[in-house]
Amino acid sequence: RYTNTIQRTMKHTFILMMYLASCFCMYADTLTINQAIMKALEQSYAIRIAKNDAEIASVKTSYAAAGMLPVISASAGQVGGINTINQSLLSGQEIVRESAGNKGSNAGIALNWTLFDGFGMFASYDRLQALKHIGELRLRASMQQTIGNVMRAYCAMIRNQALIRAAMERVELSKEGVRLATLRFSVGRSGEQEQLQATVELHADSTALLRLQEQLRQSRFQLNNVIGGYADTLYAVSSEFPAFDIDSEILNTTLIQEHNPDLMAVKAGTIAADAMLRQMEARAYPTLSLNSEYNFNQSSNDGSFVVSSRVRGASFALTAQYSLLDGFRLGQQIEAASIEKKNTELQTAQVLDNLLASHGIAKGAYLTGKSIVALQEQNISLAEKNASIAMERYKQGAMSNYDFRISAQSIFDARSTLAQAKYEQSISALELLLLTGSLQKIINQ
């Protein structure tokens, strides 16, 4: 009876292994990290929106939008009508005209140009340039964030694939343990409890393997989501984590202040706020404007003493204007703009502090992960040797099932710990690249 139970167990395990093997076979195509990044940069909605916003800010940055250029307008018109005239004059003369026609036409061109407004137009242009720079920085930040999300999801898939390989190896060891326990029970060298325990452990390992397979499937969907438009594609990823070039310069905080796009955007916001303050202050100065026109008018009227008329000529005016009192609104606006500028300065300091703290955390995690990876790579060889010796001793009956289980579990723990350590090291290295703005090299490539 127990032999039949073991046979059924072995059959179910074989079916499970064939199913998992078929799952890996479906992922015949391997998606490289560069391919994933390229697809994300092409298909990301966030990048496309940020790119459009940057283009809008670029279009709005012009001397005309800042009010530096003159405005020239042209006009033309024509009027006409038919009237019946019946007039009695003091002289006794009467004028009666039927269907008397009148018509007129006019054309003109006008120039309006603000010559001086307290340098407000220059402040306006500086603000437009700052907003354009902010749009470019937000696009850059969006691209780097998208690349970072792709790399995080990609590294998660690499880790999950490594965990599955380790779990499959553990299942194989458990299968061998069940086979040996069954053989020892059949010849009377061990009890039934050892055989049943080996079977329970095989079931537990098979269940854990299925859960890891589901975890891999979920991580693939997460990667598909950050790539965008890639949801129904099955693939495998590389078995090796991306090699990040982390040098001493990246471990230093200097690059944060020079290349971090979020910090640079906040600094550009301070420049824009300062330009807005100068715009408000410029309204306290008088304005000087030039207005010039050239007009042409021509008219004819059959029912008038003046049968036809033609007038043309040019005119100009130089106007100075100064607001004596506006209900003290300008002073309030200047004060509000000054406070807004202080807020942007405080935001810059706050963002810098947060970035420096994040850099310190990421740096510590990277260096610690690097040490753990080196230690676990040495531990793998020891665990493999230990598992090999345990297998031979178990075959010879010199080791209990419990001790053999510990040896099988130790190699799984070593491999899974190494995979997790490599994952954490890669994520912390990626965080350092994001904080220092060093992913721009990948974008340029």
Short mmCIF file of C-alpha atoms in Angstrom, two decimals:
data_model
loop_
_atom_site.label_atom_id
_atom_site.label_comp_id
_atom_site.label_asym_id
_atom_site.label_seq_id
_atom_site.Cartn_x
_atom_site.Cartn_y
_atom_site.Cartn_z
CA ARG A 1 0.00 0.00 0.00
CA TYR A 2 2.74 2.43 0.96
CA THR A 3 4.69 1.41 -2.12
CA ASN A 4 1.70 2.41 -4.26
CA THR A 5 1.51 5.70 -2.42
CA ILE A 6 5.17 6.38 -3.14
CA GLN A 7 4.70 5.49 -6.78
CA ARG A 8 1.78 7.88 -7.10
CA THR A 9 3.83 10.58 -5.42
CA MET A 10 6.71 10.02 -7.81
CA LYS A 11 4.28 10.14 -10.73
CA HIS A 12 2.74 13.43 -9.59
CA THR A 13 6.19 14.91 -9.03
CA PHE A 14 7.26 13.82 -12.48
CA ILE A 15 4.18 15.50 -13.97
CA LEU A 16 4.99 18.67 -12.01
CA MET A 17 8.56 18.71 -13.25
CA MET A 18 7.41 18.19 -16.84
CA TYR A 19 4.95 21.06 -16.43
CA LEU A 20 7.64 23.41 -15.11
CA ALA A 21 10.02 22.33 -17.84
CA SER A 22 7.36 23.06 -20.46
CA CYS A 23 6.85 26.51 -18.92
CA PHE A 24 10.53 27.30 -19.39
CA CYS A 25 10.40 25.93 -22.94
CA MET A 26 7.63 28.41 -23.77
CA TYR A 27 10.07 31.20 -22.97
CA ALA A 28 12.24 30.30 -25.93
CA ASP A 29 12.97 33.95 -26.60
CA THR A 30 15.29 35.76 -24.21
CA LEU A 31 14.57 39.43 -23.63
CA THR A 32 17.80 41.31 -22.97
CA ILE A 33 17.96 44.30 -20.66
CA ASN A 34 18.82 46.61 -23.57
CA GLN A 35 15.80 45.40 -25.55
CA ALA A 36 13.53 45.97 -22.56
CA ILE A 37 14.87 49.51 -22.10
CA MET A 38 14.49 50.36 -25.79
CA LYS A 39 10.89 49.11 -25.86
CA ALA A 40 10.06 51.08 -22.72
CA LEU A 41 11.59 54.31 -24.05
CA GLU A 42 9.55 53.92 -27.24
CA GLN A 43 6.24 52.95 -25.64
CA SER A 44 6.14 54.63 -22.21
CA TYR A 45 3.15 56.94 -21.80
CA ALA A 46 4.94 58.96 -19.11
CA ILE A 47 7.87 59.69 -21.43
CA ARG A 48 5.62 60.69 -24.32
CA ILE A 49 3.61 63.03 -22.09
CA ALA A 50 6.78 64.59 -20.64
CA LYS A 51 8.18 65.00 -24.15
CA ASN A 52 5.04 66.84 -25.28
CA ASP A 53 5.17 69.09 -22.20
CA ALA A 54 8.81 69.91 -22.96
CA GLU A 55 7.91 70.79 -26.56
CA ILE A 56 5.07 73.04 -25.38
CA ALA A 57 7.43 74.90 -23.03
CA SER A 58 9.96 75.24 -25.85
CA VAL A 59 7.37 76.67 -28.23
CA LYS A 60 6.27 79.22 -25.62
CA THR A 61 9.83 80.46 -25.08
CA SER A 62 10.20 83.39 -27.47
CA TYR A 63 10.84 87.13 -27.46
CA ALA A 64 7.31 87.69 -28.72
CA ALA A 65 5.78 85.76 -25.80
CA ALA A 66 7.86 87.89 -23.42
CA GLY A 67 6.45 91.09 -24.96
CA MET A 68 9.73 92.36 -26.43
CA LEU A 69 8.60 92.63 -30.06
CA PRO A 70 6.17 95.16 -31.53
CA VAL A 71 2.64 94.23 -32.53
CA ILE A 72 1.64 95.23 -36.04
CA SER A 73 -1.96 94.96 -37.19
CA ALA A 74 -3.71 95.80 -40.44
CA SER A 75 -7.38 96.57 -41.07
CA ALA A 76 -9.53 97.19 -44.10
CA GLY A 77 -13.24 97.76 -44.62
CA GLN A 78 -15.89 98.92 -47.02
CA VAL A 79 -19.40 100.31 -46.43
CA GLY A 80 -22.21 101.33 -48.74
CA GLY A 81 -25.92 102.08 -48.94
CA ILE A 82 -28.84 103.53 -50.94
CA ASN A 83 -31.02 106.30 -49.50
CA THR A 84 -34.05 108.34 -50.60
CA ILE A 85 -33.46 112.01 -49.73
CA ASN A 86 -36.15 114.66 -49.24
CA GLN A 87 -34.72 117.93 -47.80
CA SER A 88 -36.09 121.47 -47.42
CA LEU A 89 -33.52 124.21 -46.96
CA LEU A 90 -33.93 127.68 -45.36
CA SER A 91 -33.40 129.22 -48.75
CA GLY A 92 -36.57 127.55 -49.89
CA GLN A 93 -34.73 125.08 -52.03
CA GLU A 94 -35.89 121.52 -51.89
CA ILE A 95 -33.74 118.51 -52.62
CA VAL A 96 -35.42 115.34 -53.63
CA ARG A 97 -33.32 112.39 -54.72
CA GLU A 98 -34.38 108.84 -55.22
CA SER A 99 -31.96 105.98 -54.71
CA ALA A 100 -29.00 108.16 -53.81
CA GLY A 101 -25.98 105.92 -53.31
CA ASN A 102 -23.14 106.26 -50.83
CA LYS A 103 -20.06 104.15 -50.33
CA GLY A 104 -16.81 104.28 -48.48
CA SER A 105 -13.65 102.29 -48.02
CA ASN A 106 -10.84 102.45 -45.51
CA ALA A 107 -7.54 100.72 -44.82
CA GLY A 108 -4.89 101.15 -42.18
CA ILE A 109 -1.87 99.65 -40.54
CA ALA A 110 -0.96 100.17 -36.86
CA LEU A 111 2.14 99.52 -34.77
CA ASN A 112 2.11 99.15 -30.98
CA TRP A 113 5.43 98.65 -29.20
CA THR A 114 6.24 98.74 -25.52
CA LEU A 115 9.67 100.34 -25.34
CA PHE A 116 10.13 100.17 -21.58
CA ASP A 117 8.17 98.46 -18.81
CA GLY A 118 10.64 98.44 -15.96
CA PHE A 119 12.55 95.52 -17.51
CA GLY A 120 9.52 93.30 -16.93
CA MET A 121 9.77 91.85 -20.43
CA PHE A 122 13.32 90.66 -19.71
CA ALA A 123 12.18 89.00 -16.50
CA SER A 124 9.34 87.38 -18.43
CA TYR A 125 11.79 85.94 -20.96
CA ASP A 126 14.02 84.62 -18.17
CA ARG A 127 10.99 82.91 -16.62
CA LEU A 128 10.03 81.31 -19.93
CA GLN A 129 13.56 80.00 -20.35
CA ALA A 130 13.47 78.56 -16.82
CA LEU A 131 10.15 76.82 -17.56
CA LYS A 132 11.62 75.41 -20.76
CA HIS A 133 14.58 74.07 -18.79
CA ILE A 134 12.21 72.53 -16.23
CA GLY A 135 10.35 70.76 -19.04
CA GLU A 136 13.61 69.32 -20.37
CA LEU A 137 14.65 68.18 -16.90
CA ARG A 138 11.29 66.54 -16.26
CA LEU A 139 11.61 64.67 -19.53
CA ARG A 140 15.08 63.53 -18.52
CA ALA A 141 13.82 62.49 -15.07
CA SER A 142 10.91 60.60 -16.64
CA MET A 143 13.26 58.71 -18.95
CA GLN A 144 15.62 57.82 -16.12
CA GLN A 145 12.73 56.74 -13.89
CA THR A 146 11.33 54.55 -16.66
CA ILE A 147 14.72 52.92 -17.18
CA GLY A 148 14.99 52.41 -13.42
CA ASN A 149 11.56 50.74 -13.27
CA VAL A 150 12.47 48.45 -16.16
CA MET A 151 15.74 47.46 -14.51
CA ARG A 152 14.07 46.79 -11.16
CA ALA A 153 11.45 44.55 -12.75
CA TYR A 154 14.06 42.85 -14.93
CA CYS A 155 16.29 42.11 -11.91
CA ALA A 156 13.26 40.74 -10.06
CA MET A 157 12.71 38.26 -12.91
CA ILE A 158 16.39 37.23 -12.83
CA ARG A 159 16.13 36.63 -9.09
CA ASN A 160 12.92 34.62 -9.44
CA GLN A 161 14.41 32.48 -12.20
CA ALA A 162 17.42 31.76 -9.97
CA LEU A 163 15.13 30.84 -7.07
CA ILE A 164 13.21 28.44 -9.33
CA ARG A 165 16.42 26.74 -10.44
CA ALA A 166 17.43 26.33 -6.80
CA ALA A 167 13.97 25.01 -5.90
CA MET A 168 14.05 22.53 -8.79
CA GLU A 169 17.40 21.28 -7.54
CA ARG A 170 15.92 20.86 -4.07
CA VAL A 171 12.98 18.91 -5.51
CA GLU A 172 15.41 16.62 -7.32
CA LEU A 173 17.24 15.97 -4.04
CA SER A 174 13.92 15.33 -2.30
CA LYS A 175 12.93 12.88 -5.04
CA GLU A 176 16.17 11.04 -4.55
CA GLY A 177 15.56 11.06 -0.81
CA VAL A 178 12.13 9.50 -1.30
CA ARG A 179 13.59 6.85 -3.60
CA LEU A 180 16.31 5.94 -1.15
CA ALA A 181 13.92 5.98 1.83
CA THR A 182 11.56 3.65 -0.06
CA LEU A 183 14.41 1.35 -0.92
CA ARG A 184 15.67 1.26 2.66
CA PHE A 185 12.16 0.62 3.96
CA SER A 186 11.62 -2.22 1.49
CA VAL A 187 14.76 -4.03 2.70
CA GLY A 188 14.04 -3.32 6.35
CA ARG A 189 16.89 -0.89 6.95
CA SER A 190 14.61 1.96 8.03
CA GLY A 191 11.16 2.50 9.40
CA GLU A 192 7.97 3.62 7.72
CA GLN A 193 8.16 7.04 9.40
CA GLU A 194 11.33 7.96 7.53
CA GLN A 195 9.67 7.08 4.22
CA LEU A 196 6.56 9.10 5.02
CA GLN A 197 8.63 12.07 6.21
CA ALA A 198 10.63 12.07 2.96
CA THR A 199 7.33 12.08 1.02
CA VAL A 200 5.95 14.99 3.06
CA GLU A 201 9.13 16.95 2.41
CA LEU A 202 8.89 16.28 -1.32
CA HIS A 203 5.32 17.58 -1.35
CA ALA A 204 6.40 20.70 0.54
CA ASP A 205 9.27 21.34 -1.88
CA SER A 206 6.97 20.81 -4.88
CA THR A 207 4.46 23.28 -3.44
CA ALA A 208 7.19 25.86 -2.85
CA LEU A 209 8.33 25.39 -6.44
CA LEU A 210 4.82 26.06 -7.75
CA ARG A 211 4.63 29.25 -5.68
CA LEU A 212 7.95 30.45 -7.07
CA GLN A 213 6.69 29.72 -10.58
CA GLU A 214 3.65 31.90 -9.90
CA GLN A 215 5.93 34.60 -8.45
CA LEU A 216 7.93 34.54 -11.68
CA ARG A 217 4.75 34.88 -13.73
CA GLN A 218 3.69 37.91 -11.67
CA SER A 219 7.11 39.53 -12.02
CA ARG A 220 6.90 39.06 -15.79
CA PHE A 221 3.57 40.90 -15.83
CA GLN A 222 5.15 43.69 -13.77
CA LEU A 223 7.96 43.99 -16.30
CA ASN A 224 5.44 43.97 -19.15
CA ASN A 225 3.57 46.79 -17.45
CA VAL A 226 6.59 49.09 -17.10
CA ILE A 227 7.64 48.33 -20.69
CA GLY A 228 4.12 49.07 -21.98
CA GLY A 229 2.30 47.27 -24.78
CA TYR A 230 4.12 44.02 -24.07
CA ALA A 231 1.52 42.24 -21.94
CA ASP A 232 0.91 39.06 -23.95
CA THR A 233 4.51 38.20 -24.76
CA LEU A 234 6.20 35.18 -23.15
CA TYR A 235 9.94 35.26 -22.72
CA ALA A 236 12.84 34.48 -20.42
CA VAL A 237 15.40 36.98 -19.18
CA SER A 238 19.14 36.74 -18.76
CA SER A 239 20.47 34.51 -15.98
CA GLU A 240 23.02 37.16 -14.96
CA PHE A 241 22.27 40.43 -13.22
CA PRO A 242 23.22 43.62 -15.10
CA ALA A 243 26.77 44.77 -14.44
CA PHE A 244 26.63 48.33 -13.13
CA ASP A 245 29.78 50.43 -13.24
CA ILE A 246 29.86 51.97 -9.77
CA ASP A 247 33.01 54.02 -9.33
CA SER A 248 34.19 56.29 -6.54
CA GLU A 249 32.62 59.31 -8.22
CA ILE A 250 29.16 57.75 -8.07
CA LEU A 251 29.72 56.81 -4.44
CA ASN A 252 30.43 60.49 -3.81
CA THR A 253 27.56 62.98 -3.36
CA THR A 254 29.02 65.63 -5.68
CA LEU A 255 27.22 64.29 -8.74
CA ILE A 256 23.86 64.68 -7.01
CA GLN A 257 24.10 68.46 -6.96
CA GLU A 258 25.39 68.58 -10.53
CA HIS A 259 23.35 65.97 -12.39
CA ASN A 260 20.28 64.86 -10.43
CA PRO A 261 17.34 65.94 -12.64
CA ASP A 262 14.86 66.35 -9.77
CA LEU A 263 17.19 68.66 -7.85
CA MET A 264 18.05 70.60 -11.00
CA ALA A 265 14.33 71.02 -11.76
CA VAL A 266 13.71 72.46 -8.29
CA LYS A 267 16.64 74.85 -8.76
CA ALA A 268 15.20 75.92 -12.10
CA GLY A 269 11.91 76.51 -10.29
CA THR A 270 13.74 78.93 -8.01
CA ILE A 271 14.99 80.83 -11.06
CA ALA A 272 11.44 80.97 -12.43
CA ALA A 273 10.14 82.26 -9.08
CA ASP A 274 12.83 84.95 -9.02
CA ALA A 275 11.86 86.02 -12.55
CA MET A 276 8.21 86.21 -11.48
CA LEU A 277 9.21 88.46 -8.57
CA ARG A 278 11.11 90.76 -10.95
CA GLN A 279 8.04 90.86 -13.19
CA MET A 280 5.92 92.06 -10.27
CA GLU A 281 8.52 94.66 -9.24
CA ALA A 282 8.72 95.97 -12.82
CA ARG A 283 5.08 97.03 -12.62
CA ALA A 284 6.11 99.71 -10.11
CA TYR A 285 7.99 101.53 -12.89
CA PRO A 286 6.42 103.69 -15.62
CA THR A 287 5.87 102.24 -19.07
CA LEU A 288 6.81 103.87 -22.34
CA SER A 289 5.06 102.78 -25.51
CA LEU A 290 5.10 103.80 -29.16
CA ASN A 291 1.91 103.81 -31.22
CA SER A 292 1.94 104.61 -34.94
CA GLU A 293 -0.75 104.37 -37.64
CA TYR A 294 -1.12 104.90 -41.32
CA ASN A 295 -4.75 105.25 -42.57
CA PHE A 296 -6.45 105.63 -45.91
CA ASN A 297 -10.14 106.62 -46.22
CA GLN A 298 -12.18 107.18 -49.35
CA SER A 299 -15.93 107.93 -49.57
CA SER A 300 -18.58 109.12 -52.02
CA ASN A 301 -22.18 110.20 -51.42
CA ASP A 302 -24.69 111.23 -54.07
CA GLY A 303 -26.93 112.84 -51.49
CA SER A 304 -24.36 115.12 -49.84
CA PHE A 305 -22.75 118.45 -50.60
CA VAL A 306 -19.43 116.62 -50.54
CA VAL A 307 -19.73 114.19 -53.40
CA SER A 308 -16.40 112.45 -52.83
CA SER A 309 -13.58 112.54 -50.28
CA ARG A 310 -10.17 110.93 -49.95
CA VAL A 311 -7.92 111.18 -46.87
CA ARG A 312 -4.65 109.45 -46.15
CA GLY A 313 -1.82 110.06 -43.72
CA ALA A 314 0.28 108.80 -40.85
CA SER A 315 0.24 109.52 -37.15
CA PHE A 316 2.30 108.48 -34.16
CA ALA A 317 2.22 108.84 -30.41
CA LEU A 318 4.79 108.30 -27.70
CA THR A 319 2.99 107.55 -24.45
CA ALA A 320 4.31 107.34 -20.92
CA GLN A 321 2.05 105.79 -18.32
CA TYR A 322 2.43 105.38 -14.57
CA SER A 323 -0.01 103.86 -12.13
CA LEU A 324 -0.39 106.12 -9.11
CA LEU A 325 -2.63 103.84 -7.07
CA ASP A 326 -4.06 100.38 -7.71
CA GLY A 327 -5.58 99.72 -4.32
CA PHE A 328 -2.25 98.43 -2.96
CA ARG A 329 -2.65 95.23 -4.96
CA LEU A 330 0.83 95.47 -6.47
CA GLY A 331 2.48 95.50 -3.06
CA GLN A 332 0.55 92.39 -2.06
CA GLN A 333 1.51 90.62 -5.28
CA ILE A 334 5.19 91.50 -4.80
CA GLU A 335 5.10 90.18 -1.24
CA ALA A 336 3.40 86.96 -2.36
CA ALA A 337 5.98 86.45 -5.13
CA SER A 338 8.79 87.03 -2.63
CA ILE A 339 7.36 84.36 -0.30
CA GLU A 340 6.97 81.98 -3.24
CA LYS A 341 10.64 82.45 -4.06
CA LYS A 342 11.57 81.61 -0.45
CA ASN A 343 9.43 78.48 -0.67
CA THR A 344 11.29 77.27 -3.75
CA GLU A 345 14.59 77.84 -1.95
CA LEU A 346 13.32 75.78 1.00
CA GLN A 347 12.13 73.06 -1.40
CA THR A 348 15.60 72.95 -2.95
CA ALA A 349 17.20 72.43 0.45
CA GLN A 350 14.59 69.80 1.37
CA VAL A 351 15.05 67.84 -1.86
CA LEU A 352 18.83 67.96 -1.47
CA ASP A 353 18.62 66.63 2.09
CA ASN A 354 16.33 63.79 0.99
CA LEU A 355 18.62 62.89 -1.91
CA LEU A 356 21.71 62.89 0.32
CA ALA A 357 19.95 60.62 2.81
CA SER A 358 18.82 58.26 0.06
CA HIS A 359 22.36 58.23 -1.34
CA GLY A 360 23.79 57.29 2.05
CA ILE A 361 21.29 54.43 2.41
CA ALA A 362 21.89 53.15 -1.12
CA LYS A 363 25.67 53.39 -0.71
CA GLY A 364 25.58 51.37 2.50
CA ALA A 365 23.27 48.76 0.97
CA TYR A 366 25.50 48.46 -2.09
CA LEU A 367 28.72 47.96 -0.13
CA THR A 368 27.04 45.51 2.25
CA GLY A 369 25.46 43.61 -0.64
CA LYS A 370 28.81 43.42 -2.36
CA SER A 371 30.34 41.78 0.71
CA ILE A 372 27.41 39.39 1.12
CA VAL A 373 27.64 38.31 -2.52
CA ALA A 374 31.35 37.54 -2.17
CA LEU A 375 30.68 35.53 1.00
CA GLN A 376 27.74 33.62 -0.47
CA GLU A 377 29.64 32.73 -3.63
CA GLN A 378 32.19 30.98 -1.38
CA ASN A 379 29.37 29.40 0.60
CA ILE A 380 27.82 27.89 -2.54
CA SER A 381 30.83 25.67 -3.20
CA LEU A 382 30.84 24.53 0.43
CA ALA A 383 27.11 23.77 0.35
CA GLU A 384 27.47 21.80 -2.89
CA LYS A 385 30.31 19.73 -1.46
CA ASN A 386 28.34 19.17 1.73
CA ALA A 387 25.26 18.02 -0.23
CA SER A 388 27.36 15.61 -2.30
CA ILE A 389 28.89 14.04 0.82
CA ALA A 390 25.46 13.86 2.48
CA MET A 391 24.01 12.06 -0.55
CA GLU A 392 26.73 9.41 -0.46
CA ARG A 393 26.36 8.90 3.28
CA TYR A 394 22.58 8.70 2.96
CA LYS A 395 22.92 6.06 0.25
CA GLN A 396 25.19 4.07 2.55
CA GLY A 397 22.75 4.39 5.42
CA ALA A 398 25.22 6.36 7.51
CA MET A 399 22.99 9.46 7.73
CA SER A 400 19.43 9.94 8.89
CA ASN A 401 16.73 11.45 6.71
CA TYR A 402 16.65 14.50 8.98
CA ASP A 403 20.35 15.22 8.50
CA PHE A 404 20.05 14.63 4.75
CA ARG A 405 17.16 17.08 4.65
CA ILE A 406 19.26 19.70 6.41
CA SER A 407 22.02 19.27 3.80
CA ALA A 408 19.53 19.58 0.91
CA GLN A 409 17.98 22.65 2.52
CA SER A 410 21.38 24.26 3.10
CA ILE A 411 22.26 24.29 -0.60
CA PHE A 412 18.86 25.75 -1.44
CA ASP A 413 19.32 28.42 1.23
CA ALA A 414 22.79 29.24 -0.09
CA ARG A 415 21.58 29.62 -3.68
CA SER A 416 18.48 31.62 -2.75
CA THR A 417 20.47 33.86 -0.39
CA LEU A 418 23.00 34.50 -3.16
CA ALA A 419 20.22 35.34 -5.65
CA GLN A 420 18.59 37.73 -3.17
CA ALA A 421 21.95 39.33 -2.32
CA LYS A 422 22.77 39.89 -5.99
CA TYR A 423 19.29 41.35 -6.50
CA GLU A 424 19.67 43.77 -3.57
CA GLN A 425 23.17 44.75 -4.72
CA SER A 426 21.88 45.49 -8.23
CA ILE A 427 18.92 47.49 -6.92
CA SER A 428 21.13 49.58 -4.62
CA ALA A 429 23.59 50.16 -7.48
CA LEU A 430 20.70 51.23 -9.69
CA GLU A 431 19.52 53.62 -6.99
CA LEU A 432 22.98 55.20 -6.87
CA LEU A 433 22.92 55.69 -10.63
CA LEU A 434 19.48 57.29 -10.45
CA LEU A 435 20.43 59.61 -7.59
CA THR A 436 23.59 60.81 -9.32
CA GLY A 437 21.90 61.17 -12.71
CA SER A 438 24.36 58.69 -14.23
CA LEU A 439 21.71 56.79 -16.20
CA GLN A 440 21.87 59.63 -18.73
CA LYS A 441 24.74 57.74 -20.39
CA ILE A 442 22.39 54.84 -21.14
CA ILE A 443 19.78 57.23 -22.54
CA ASN A 444 22.37 58.87 -24.80
CA GLN A 445 23.48 55.44 -26.06
#
